Tab-separated table of C-alpha atoms in Angstrom:
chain	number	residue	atom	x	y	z
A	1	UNK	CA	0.000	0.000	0.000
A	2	UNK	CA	1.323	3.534	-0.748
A	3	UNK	CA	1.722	5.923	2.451
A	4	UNK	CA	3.467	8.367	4.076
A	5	UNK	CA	5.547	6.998	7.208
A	6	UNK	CA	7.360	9.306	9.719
A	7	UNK	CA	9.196	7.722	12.990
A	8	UNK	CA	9.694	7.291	15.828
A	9	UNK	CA	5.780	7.824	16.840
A	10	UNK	CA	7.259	9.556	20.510
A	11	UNK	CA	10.432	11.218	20.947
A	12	UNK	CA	12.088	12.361	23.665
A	13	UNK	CA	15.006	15.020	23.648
A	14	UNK	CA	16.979	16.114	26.526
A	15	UNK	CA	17.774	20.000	26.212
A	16	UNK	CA	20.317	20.779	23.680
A	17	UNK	CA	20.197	18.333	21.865
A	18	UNK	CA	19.469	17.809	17.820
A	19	UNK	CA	16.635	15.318	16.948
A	20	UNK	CA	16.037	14.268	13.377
A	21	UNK	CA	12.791	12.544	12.519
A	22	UNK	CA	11.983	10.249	9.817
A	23	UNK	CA	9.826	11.146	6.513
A	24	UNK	CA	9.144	8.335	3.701
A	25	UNK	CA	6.972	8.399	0.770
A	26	UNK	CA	6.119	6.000	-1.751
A	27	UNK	CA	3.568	8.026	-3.515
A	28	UNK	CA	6.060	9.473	-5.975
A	29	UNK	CA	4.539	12.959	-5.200
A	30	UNK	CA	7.061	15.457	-6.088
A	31	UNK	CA	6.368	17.822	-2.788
A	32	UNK	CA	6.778	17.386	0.807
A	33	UNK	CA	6.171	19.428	3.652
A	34	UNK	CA	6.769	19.611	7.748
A	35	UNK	CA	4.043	21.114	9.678
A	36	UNK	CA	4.374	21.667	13.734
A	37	UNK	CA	0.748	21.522	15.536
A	38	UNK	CA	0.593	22.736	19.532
A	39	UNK	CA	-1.900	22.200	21.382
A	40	UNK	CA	-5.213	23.855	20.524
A	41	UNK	CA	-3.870	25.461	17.633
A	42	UNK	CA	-3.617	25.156	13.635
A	43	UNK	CA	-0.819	23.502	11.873
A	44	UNK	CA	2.094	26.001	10.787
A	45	UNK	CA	4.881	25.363	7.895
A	46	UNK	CA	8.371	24.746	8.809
A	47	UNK	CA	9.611	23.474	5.585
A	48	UNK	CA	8.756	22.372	2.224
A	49	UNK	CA	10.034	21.059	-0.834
A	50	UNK	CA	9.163	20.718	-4.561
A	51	UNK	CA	11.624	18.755	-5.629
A	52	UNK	CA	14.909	17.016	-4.803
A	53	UNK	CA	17.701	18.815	-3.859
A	54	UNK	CA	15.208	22.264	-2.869
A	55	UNK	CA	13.706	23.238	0.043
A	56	UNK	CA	12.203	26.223	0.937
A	57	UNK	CA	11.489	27.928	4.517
A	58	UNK	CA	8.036	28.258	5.357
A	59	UNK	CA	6.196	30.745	7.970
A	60	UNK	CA	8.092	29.071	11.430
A	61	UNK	CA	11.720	27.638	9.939
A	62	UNK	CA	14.100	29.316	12.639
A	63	UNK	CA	15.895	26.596	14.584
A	64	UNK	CA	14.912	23.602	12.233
A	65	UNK	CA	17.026	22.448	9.085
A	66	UNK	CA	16.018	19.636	5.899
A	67	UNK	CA	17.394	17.678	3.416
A	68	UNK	CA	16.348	16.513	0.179
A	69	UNK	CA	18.061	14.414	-1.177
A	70	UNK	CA	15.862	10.997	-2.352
A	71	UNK	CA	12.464	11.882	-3.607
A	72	UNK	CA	10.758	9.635	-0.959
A	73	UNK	CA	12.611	11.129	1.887
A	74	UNK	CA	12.225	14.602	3.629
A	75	UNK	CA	14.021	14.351	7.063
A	76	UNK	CA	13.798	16.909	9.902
A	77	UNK	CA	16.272	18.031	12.199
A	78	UNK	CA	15.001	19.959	15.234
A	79	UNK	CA	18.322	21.599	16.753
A	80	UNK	CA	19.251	23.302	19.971
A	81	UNK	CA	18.731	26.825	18.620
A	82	UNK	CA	14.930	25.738	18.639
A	83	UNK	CA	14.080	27.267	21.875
A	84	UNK	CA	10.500	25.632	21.897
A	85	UNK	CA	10.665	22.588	20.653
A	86	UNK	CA	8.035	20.261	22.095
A	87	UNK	CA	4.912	19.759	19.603
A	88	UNK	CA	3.527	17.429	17.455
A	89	UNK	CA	5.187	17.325	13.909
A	90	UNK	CA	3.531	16.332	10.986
A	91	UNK	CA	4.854	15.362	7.547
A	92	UNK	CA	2.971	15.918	4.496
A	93	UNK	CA	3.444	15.426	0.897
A	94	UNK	CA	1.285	15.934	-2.443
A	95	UNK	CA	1.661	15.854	-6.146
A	96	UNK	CA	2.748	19.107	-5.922
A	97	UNK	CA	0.532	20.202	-9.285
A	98	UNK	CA	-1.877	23.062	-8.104
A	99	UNK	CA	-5.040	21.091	-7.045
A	100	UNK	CA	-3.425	17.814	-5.446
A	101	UNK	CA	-4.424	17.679	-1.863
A	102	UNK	CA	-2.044	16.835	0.591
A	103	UNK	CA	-1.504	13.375	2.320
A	104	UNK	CA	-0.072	13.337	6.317
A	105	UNK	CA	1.873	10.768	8.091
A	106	UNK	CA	0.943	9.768	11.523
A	107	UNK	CA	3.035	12.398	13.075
A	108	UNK	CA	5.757	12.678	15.567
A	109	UNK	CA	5.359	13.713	19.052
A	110	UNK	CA	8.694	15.578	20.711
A	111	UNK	CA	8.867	16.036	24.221
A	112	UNK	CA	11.802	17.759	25.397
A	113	UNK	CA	12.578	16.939	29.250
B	1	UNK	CA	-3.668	38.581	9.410
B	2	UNK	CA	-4.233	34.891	9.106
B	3	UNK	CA	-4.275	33.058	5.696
B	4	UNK	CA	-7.040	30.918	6.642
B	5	UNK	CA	-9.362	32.002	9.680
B	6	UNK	CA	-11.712	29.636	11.322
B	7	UNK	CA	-14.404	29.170	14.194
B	8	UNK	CA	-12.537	27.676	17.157
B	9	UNK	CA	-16.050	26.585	18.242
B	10	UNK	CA	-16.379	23.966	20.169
B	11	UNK	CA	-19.934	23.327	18.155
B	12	UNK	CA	-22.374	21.017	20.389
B	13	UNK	CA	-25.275	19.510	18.932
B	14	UNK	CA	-27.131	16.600	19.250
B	15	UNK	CA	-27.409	13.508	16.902
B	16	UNK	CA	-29.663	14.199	13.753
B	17	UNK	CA	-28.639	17.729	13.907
B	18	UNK	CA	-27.476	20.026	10.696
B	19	UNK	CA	-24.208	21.985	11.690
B	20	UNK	CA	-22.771	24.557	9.223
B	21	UNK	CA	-18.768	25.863	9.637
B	22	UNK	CA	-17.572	28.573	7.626
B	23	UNK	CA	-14.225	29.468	6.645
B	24	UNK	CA	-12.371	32.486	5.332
B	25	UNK	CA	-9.158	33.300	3.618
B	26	UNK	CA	-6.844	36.320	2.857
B	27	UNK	CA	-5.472	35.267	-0.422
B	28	UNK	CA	-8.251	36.420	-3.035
B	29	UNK	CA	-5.570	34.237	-5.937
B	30	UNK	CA	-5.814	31.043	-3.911
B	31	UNK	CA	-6.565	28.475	-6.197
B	32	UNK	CA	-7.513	24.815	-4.355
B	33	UNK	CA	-9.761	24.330	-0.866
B	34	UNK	CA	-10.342	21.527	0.948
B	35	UNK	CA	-11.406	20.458	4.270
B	36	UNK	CA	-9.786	17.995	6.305
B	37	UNK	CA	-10.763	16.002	9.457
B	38	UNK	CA	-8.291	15.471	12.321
B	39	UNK	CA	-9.508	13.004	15.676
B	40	UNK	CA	-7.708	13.915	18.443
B	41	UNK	CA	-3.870	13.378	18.713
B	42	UNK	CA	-4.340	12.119	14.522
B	43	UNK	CA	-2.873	13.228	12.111
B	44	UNK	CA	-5.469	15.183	9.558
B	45	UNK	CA	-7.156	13.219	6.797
B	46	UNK	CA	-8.813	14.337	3.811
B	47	UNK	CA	-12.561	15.192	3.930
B	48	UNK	CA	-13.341	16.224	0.817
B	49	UNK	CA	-12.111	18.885	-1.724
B	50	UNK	CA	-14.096	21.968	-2.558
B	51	UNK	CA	-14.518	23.084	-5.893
B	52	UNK	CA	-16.181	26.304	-7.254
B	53	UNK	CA	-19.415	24.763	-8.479
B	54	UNK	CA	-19.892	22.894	-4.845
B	55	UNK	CA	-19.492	19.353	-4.110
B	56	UNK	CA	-21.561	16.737	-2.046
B	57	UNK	CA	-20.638	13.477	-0.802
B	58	UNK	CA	-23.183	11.955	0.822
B	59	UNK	CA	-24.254	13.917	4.726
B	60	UNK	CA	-21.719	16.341	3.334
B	61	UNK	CA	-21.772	19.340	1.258
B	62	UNK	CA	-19.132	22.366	0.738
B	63	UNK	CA	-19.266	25.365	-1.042
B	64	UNK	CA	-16.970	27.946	-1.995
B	65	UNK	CA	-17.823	31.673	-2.385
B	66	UNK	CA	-14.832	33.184	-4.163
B	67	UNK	CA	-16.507	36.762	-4.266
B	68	UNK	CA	-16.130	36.712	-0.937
B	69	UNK	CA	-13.578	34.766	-0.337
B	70	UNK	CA	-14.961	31.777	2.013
B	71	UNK	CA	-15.373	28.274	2.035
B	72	UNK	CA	-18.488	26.666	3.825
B	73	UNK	CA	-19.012	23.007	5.249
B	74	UNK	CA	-22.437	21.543	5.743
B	75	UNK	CA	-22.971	18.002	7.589
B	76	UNK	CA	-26.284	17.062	7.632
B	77	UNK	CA	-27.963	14.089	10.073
B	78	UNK	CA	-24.774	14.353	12.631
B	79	UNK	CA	-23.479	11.280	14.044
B	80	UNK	CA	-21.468	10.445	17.178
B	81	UNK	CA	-18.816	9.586	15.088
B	82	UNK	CA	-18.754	12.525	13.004
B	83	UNK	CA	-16.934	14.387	16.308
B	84	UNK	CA	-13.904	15.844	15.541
B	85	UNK	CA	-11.941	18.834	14.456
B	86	UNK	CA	-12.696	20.088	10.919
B	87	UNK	CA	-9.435	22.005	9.292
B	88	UNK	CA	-10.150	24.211	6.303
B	89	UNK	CA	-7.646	24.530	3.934
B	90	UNK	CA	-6.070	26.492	1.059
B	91	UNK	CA	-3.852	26.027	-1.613
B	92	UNK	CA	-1.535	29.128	-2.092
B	93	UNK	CA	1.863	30.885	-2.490
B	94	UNK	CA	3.578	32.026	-5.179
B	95	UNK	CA	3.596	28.750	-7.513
B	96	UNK	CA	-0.142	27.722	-5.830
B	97	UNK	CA	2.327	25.451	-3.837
B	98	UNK	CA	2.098	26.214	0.117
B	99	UNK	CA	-1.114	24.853	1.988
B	100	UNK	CA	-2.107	27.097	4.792
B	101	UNK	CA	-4.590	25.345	7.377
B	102	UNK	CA	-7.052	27.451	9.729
B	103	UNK	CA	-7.069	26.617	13.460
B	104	UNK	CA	-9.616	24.365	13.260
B	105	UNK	CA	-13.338	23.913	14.014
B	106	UNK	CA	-14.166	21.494	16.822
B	107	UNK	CA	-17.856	19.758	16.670
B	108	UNK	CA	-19.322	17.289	19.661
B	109	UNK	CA	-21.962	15.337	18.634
B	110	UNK	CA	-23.815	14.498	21.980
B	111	UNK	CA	-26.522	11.502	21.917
């Protein structure tokens, strides 16, 4: 079955310290994106790509860096500078053609303690 | 301002009942809509899409209203199961290739 698969499901960081979670596609959609969610609120952008070997900052990027470089794969690494870093992150990618909707893996849940 | 706005809600109405969310956004060259569902501690799933001419699926209906730049959702005959947070979305950005999500609209259905 096609999907969208990020890991681990829970994370937990100790203060600075960088944490990279886990993207994978098999769709062959072209874009993928990171959102963060906290509680109560909406999702916001971090990152997102449009093809391999780009990425482009979205609305919250400070403290978090990408990589491109497979078409299926769109790691995250949250780094120290990210001074609030507990949330729930969600990985998303779509054809990337206008009107294709956008398909979300099950998310990853950081705790930093 | 916010590229998508939303209804925090919560909306509480009982089983049977017709509940109505509307949704607006900033970006009058937006081209795609959609509205997604997301349980709690989910990850958000696909609803339906929401064209210009209005599309049904079944106890659901959404509209758009470009002129005025919002996007409804209608859910007729509410079930228990239909409780949930209901994201609206929109498909913008330079190359129409950023999706910007509203806060979200929470609905209880109570029995």
């Amino acid at each position: 079955d096609g999907g969208i698969t990020q890991s681990p499901k829970y994370l937990f960081r100790k203060e600075g310290q960088n944490v990279t979670l886990s993207c994978e596609q098999n769709l062959n959609h072209d874009a993928m994106y990171w959102y963060r969610q906290d509680p109560g609120q909406g999702l916001r952008l971090i990152y997102y790509s449009q093809i391999v070997n780009d990425f482009q900052k979205g609305d919250i990027a400070e403290g978090y860096s990408v990589s491109r470089e497979k078409k299926e794969s769109f790691p995250l690494t949250v780094t120290s500078a990210q001074k609030n870093p507990t949330a729930f992150y969600l990985c998303a990618s779509s054809r990337g053609q206008g009107a294709a909707e956008a398909f979300f893996g099950q998310g990853t849940r950081l705790t930093v303690v | 301002r916010k590229e998508v706005e939303q209804d925090p809600g919560p909306f509480n109405v009982p089983e049977g009942a017709t509940v109505a969310f509307n949704c607006t956004y900033s970006n009058s060259a937006s081209q795609s809509f959609f509205w997604y569902r997301q349980d709690c501690r989910k990850e958000p799933k696909l609803l339906m899409s929401v064209y210009s001419s209005g599309n049904e699926d079944g106890r659901f209906t959404a509209q758009l209203n470009r002129a005025s730049q919002y996007i409804s959702l209608l859910i007729r005959d509410s079930k228990l199961s239909d409780s949930a947070t209901y994201l609206c979305v929109v498909l913008s950005g330079y190359n129409f290739n950023k999706f910007y999500f509203g806060s979200g609209t929470k609905l209880n259905v109570k029995p």
